[in-house]
PDB file of C-alpha atoms in Angstrom:
ATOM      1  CA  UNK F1297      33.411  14.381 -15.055  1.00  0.00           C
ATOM      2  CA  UNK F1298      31.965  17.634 -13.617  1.00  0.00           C
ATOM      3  CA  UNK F1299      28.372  18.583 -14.125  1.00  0.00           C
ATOM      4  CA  UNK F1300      29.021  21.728 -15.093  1.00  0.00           C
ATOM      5  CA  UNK F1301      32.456  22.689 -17.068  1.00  0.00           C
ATOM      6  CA  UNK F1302      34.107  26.235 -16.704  1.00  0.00           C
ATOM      7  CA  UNK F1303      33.128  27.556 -20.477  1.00  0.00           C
ATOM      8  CA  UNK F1304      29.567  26.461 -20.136  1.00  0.00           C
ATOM      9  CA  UNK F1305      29.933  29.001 -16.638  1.00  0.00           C
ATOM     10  CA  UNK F1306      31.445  31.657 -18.310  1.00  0.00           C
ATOM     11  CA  UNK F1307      28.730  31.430 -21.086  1.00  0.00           C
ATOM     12  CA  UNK F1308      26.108  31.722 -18.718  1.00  0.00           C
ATOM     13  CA  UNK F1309      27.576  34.484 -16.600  1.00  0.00           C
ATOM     14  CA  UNK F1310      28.409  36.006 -19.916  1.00  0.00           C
ATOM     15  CA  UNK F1311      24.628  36.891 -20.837  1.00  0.00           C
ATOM     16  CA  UNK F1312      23.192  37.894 -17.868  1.00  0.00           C
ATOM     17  CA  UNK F1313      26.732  39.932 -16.956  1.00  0.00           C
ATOM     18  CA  UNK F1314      26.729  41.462 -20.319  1.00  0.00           C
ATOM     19  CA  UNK F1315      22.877  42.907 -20.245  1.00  0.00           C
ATOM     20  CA  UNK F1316      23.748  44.234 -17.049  1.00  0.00           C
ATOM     21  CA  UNK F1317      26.866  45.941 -18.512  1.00  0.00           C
ATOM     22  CA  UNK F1318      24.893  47.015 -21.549  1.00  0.00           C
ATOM     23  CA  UNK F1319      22.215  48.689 -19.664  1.00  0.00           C
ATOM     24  CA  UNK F1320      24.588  50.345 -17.245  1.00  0.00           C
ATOM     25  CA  UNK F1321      26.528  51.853 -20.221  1.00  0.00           C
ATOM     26  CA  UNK F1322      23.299  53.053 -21.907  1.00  0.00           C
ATOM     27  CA  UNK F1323      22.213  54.734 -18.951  1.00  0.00           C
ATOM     28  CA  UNK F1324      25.324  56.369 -18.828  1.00  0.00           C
ATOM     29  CA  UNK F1325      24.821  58.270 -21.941  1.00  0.00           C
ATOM     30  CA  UNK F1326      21.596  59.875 -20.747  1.00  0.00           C
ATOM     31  CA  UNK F1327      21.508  59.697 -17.094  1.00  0.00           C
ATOM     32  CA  UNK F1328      19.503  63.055 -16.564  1.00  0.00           C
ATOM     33  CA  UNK F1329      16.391  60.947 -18.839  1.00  0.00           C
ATOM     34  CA  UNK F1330      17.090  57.844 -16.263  1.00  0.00           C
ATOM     35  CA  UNK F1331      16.618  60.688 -13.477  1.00  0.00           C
ATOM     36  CA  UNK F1332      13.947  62.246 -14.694  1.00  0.00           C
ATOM     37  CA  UNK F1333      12.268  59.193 -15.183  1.00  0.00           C
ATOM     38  CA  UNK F1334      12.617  58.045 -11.843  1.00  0.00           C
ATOM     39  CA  UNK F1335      11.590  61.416 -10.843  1.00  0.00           C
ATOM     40  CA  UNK F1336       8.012  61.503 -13.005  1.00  0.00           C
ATOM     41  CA  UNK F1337       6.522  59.370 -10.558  1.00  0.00           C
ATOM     42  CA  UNK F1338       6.772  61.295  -7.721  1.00  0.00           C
ATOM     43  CA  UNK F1339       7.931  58.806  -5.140  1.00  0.00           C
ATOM     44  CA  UNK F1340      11.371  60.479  -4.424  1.00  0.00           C
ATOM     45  CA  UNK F1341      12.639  64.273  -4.851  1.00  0.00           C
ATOM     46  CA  UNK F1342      14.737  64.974  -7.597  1.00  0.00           C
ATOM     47  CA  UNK F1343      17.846  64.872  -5.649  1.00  0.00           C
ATOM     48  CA  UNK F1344      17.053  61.363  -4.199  1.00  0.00           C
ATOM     49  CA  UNK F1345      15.697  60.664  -7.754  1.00  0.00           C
ATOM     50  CA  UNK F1346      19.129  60.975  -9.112  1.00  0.00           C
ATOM     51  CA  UNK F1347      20.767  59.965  -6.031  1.00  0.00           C
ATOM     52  CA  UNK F1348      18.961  56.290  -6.891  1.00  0.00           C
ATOM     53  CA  UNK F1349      20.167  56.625 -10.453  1.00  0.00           C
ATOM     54  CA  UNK F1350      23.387  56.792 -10.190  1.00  0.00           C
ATOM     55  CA  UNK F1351      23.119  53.841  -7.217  1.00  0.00           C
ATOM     56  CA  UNK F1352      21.222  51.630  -9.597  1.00  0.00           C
ATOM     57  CA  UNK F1353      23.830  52.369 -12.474  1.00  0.00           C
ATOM     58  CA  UNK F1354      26.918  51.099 -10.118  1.00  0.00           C
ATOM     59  CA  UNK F1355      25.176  48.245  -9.008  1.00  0.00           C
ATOM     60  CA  UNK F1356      24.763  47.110 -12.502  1.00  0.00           C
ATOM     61  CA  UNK F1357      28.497  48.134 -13.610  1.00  0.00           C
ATOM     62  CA  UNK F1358      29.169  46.258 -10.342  1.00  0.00           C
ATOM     63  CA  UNK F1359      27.082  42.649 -10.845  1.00  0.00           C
ATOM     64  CA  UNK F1360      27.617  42.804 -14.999  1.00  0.00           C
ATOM     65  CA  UNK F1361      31.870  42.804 -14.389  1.00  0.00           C
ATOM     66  CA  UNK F1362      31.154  40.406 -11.429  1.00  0.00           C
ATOM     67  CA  UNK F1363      29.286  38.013 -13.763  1.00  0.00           C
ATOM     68  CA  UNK F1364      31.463  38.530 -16.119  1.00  0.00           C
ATOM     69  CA  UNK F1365      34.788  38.044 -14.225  1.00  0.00           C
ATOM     70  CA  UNK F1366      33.332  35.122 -11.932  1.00  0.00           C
ATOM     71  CA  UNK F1367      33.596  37.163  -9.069  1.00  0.00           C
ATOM     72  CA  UNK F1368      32.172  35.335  -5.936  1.00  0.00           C
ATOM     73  CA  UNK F1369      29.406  33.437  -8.612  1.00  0.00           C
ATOM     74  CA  UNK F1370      26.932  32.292  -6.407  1.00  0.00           C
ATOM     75  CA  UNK F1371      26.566  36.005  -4.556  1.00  0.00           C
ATOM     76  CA  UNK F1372      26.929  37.764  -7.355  1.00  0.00           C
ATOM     77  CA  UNK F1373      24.663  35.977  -9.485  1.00  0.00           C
ATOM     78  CA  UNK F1374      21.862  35.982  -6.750  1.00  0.00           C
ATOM     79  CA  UNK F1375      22.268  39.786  -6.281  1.00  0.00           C
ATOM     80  CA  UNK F1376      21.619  39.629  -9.888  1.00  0.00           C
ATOM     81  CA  UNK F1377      18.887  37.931  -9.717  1.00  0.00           C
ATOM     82  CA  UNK F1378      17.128  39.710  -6.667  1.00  0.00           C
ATOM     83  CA  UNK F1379      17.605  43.233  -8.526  1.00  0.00           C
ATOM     84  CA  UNK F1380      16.002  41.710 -11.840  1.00  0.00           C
ATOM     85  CA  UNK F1381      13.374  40.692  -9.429  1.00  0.00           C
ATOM     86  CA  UNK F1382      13.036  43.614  -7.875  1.00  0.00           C
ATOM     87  CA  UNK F1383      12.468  44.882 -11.470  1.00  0.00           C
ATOM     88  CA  UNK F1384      10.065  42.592 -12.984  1.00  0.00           C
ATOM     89  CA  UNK F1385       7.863  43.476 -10.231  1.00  0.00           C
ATOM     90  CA  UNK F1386       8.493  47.347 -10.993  1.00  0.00           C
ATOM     91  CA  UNK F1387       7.677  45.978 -14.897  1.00  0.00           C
ATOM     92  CA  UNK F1388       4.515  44.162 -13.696  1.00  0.00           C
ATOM     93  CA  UNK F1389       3.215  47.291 -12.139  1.00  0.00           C
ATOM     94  CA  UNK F1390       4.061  49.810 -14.876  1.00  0.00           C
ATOM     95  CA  UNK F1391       2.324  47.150 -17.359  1.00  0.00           C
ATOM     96  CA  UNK F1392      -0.514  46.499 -15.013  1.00  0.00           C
ATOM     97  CA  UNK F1393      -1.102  50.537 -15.004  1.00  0.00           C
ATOM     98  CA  UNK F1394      -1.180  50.502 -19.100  1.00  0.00           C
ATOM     99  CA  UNK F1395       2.596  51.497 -19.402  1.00  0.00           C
ATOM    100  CA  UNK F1396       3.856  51.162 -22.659  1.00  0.00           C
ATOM    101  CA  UNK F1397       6.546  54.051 -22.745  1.00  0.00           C
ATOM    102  CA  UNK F1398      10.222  53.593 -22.214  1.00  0.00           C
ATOM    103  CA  UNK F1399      11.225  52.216 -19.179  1.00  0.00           C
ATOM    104  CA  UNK F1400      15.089  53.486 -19.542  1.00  0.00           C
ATOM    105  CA  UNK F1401      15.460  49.566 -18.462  1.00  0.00           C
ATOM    106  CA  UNK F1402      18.109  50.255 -20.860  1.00  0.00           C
ATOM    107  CA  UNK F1403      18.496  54.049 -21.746  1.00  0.00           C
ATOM    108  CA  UNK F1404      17.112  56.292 -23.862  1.00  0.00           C
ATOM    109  CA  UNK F1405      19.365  55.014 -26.890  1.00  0.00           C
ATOM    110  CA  UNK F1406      17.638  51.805 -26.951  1.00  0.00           C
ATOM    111  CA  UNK F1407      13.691  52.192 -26.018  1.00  0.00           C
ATOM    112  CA  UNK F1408      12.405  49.205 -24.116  1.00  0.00           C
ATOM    113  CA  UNK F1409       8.367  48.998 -23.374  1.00  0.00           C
ATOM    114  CA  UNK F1410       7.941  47.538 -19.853  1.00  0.00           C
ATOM    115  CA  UNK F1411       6.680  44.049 -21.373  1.00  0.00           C
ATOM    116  CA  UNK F1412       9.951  43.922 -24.063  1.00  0.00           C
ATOM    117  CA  UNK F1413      11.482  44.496 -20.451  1.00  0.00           C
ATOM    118  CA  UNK F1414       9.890  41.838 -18.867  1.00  0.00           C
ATOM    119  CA  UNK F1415      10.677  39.075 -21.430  1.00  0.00           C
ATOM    120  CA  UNK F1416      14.476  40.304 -21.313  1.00  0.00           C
ATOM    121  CA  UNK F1417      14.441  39.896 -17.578  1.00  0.00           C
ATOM    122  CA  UNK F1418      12.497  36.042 -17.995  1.00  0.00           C
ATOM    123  CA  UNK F1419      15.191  35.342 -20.391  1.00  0.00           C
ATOM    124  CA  UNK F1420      18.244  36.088 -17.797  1.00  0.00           C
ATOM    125  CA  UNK F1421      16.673  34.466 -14.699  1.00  0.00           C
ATOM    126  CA  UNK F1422      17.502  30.499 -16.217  1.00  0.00           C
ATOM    127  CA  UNK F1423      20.821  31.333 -16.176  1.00  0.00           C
ATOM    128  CA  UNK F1424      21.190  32.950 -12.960  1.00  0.00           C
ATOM    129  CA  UNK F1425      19.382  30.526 -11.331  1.00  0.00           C
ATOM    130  CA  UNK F1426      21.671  27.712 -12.825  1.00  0.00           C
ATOM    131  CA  UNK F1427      24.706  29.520 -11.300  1.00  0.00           C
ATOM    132  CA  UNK F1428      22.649  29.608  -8.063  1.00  0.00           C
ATOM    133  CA  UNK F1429      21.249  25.992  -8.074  1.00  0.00           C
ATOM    134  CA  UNK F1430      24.651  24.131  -9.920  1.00  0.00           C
ATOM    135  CA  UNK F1431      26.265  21.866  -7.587  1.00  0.00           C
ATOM    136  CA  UNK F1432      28.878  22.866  -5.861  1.00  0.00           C
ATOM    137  CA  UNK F1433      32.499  20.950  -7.206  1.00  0.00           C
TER     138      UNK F1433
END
């Protein structure tokens, strides 16, 4: 018997593949908020600023439909898991500087605070890192 069957992988590619496709979407809708955002905090010029916006927005069309489809799990999954990383530390920051605005972590059509952020990224990293750490069949 296997340690880990095939619906208990899809399940948990599902969640963190379908947050990832969620957000992506979301962003979609308002993308010149996402760039301005980026933009408000000076580190890049606006062009770069949405340059990076649109980036960020295919990777996460890109690892969410990886996830989702099974594509290449154990690379996928760990770019997943870098870029929510990458994130939380972003999140940490913004909350350690007072932040409680949106962080158009997931648009402007659903408002996320950088600590509601946070805990959503805590909450996909088990999964991930069972993809990662599973053994291998």
């Amino acid at each position: 018997m296997s340690h880990s069957s095939p619906l208990k992988r899809q399940l948990l590619r599902a969640l963190p593949g379908g947050v990832f496709l969620l957000s992506a979407g979301l962003k979609l809708f308002d993308t010149a908020a996402f760039e301005l955002y980026l933009f408000s905090f000076g580190l890049f010029s606006f062009d770069l600023s949405s340059l990076l916006a649109r980036l960020l927005i295919g990777i996460e069309l890109l690892l969410g439909l990886g996830l989702l489809l099974g594509w290449r799990e154990r690379l996928t999954a760990s770019s997943a898991l870098t870029l929510l990383l990458l994130f939380s530390g972003w999140l940490l920051w913004r909350i350690s500087l007072g932040d409680e605005e949106n962080c158009h972590c997931m648009g402007t059509l659903l408002p996320f605070t950088p600590e509601e952020s946070l805990l959503k990224n805590l909450a996909l990293i088990p999964p991930l890192l069972y993809l990662l750490l599973r053994p291998r069949q």
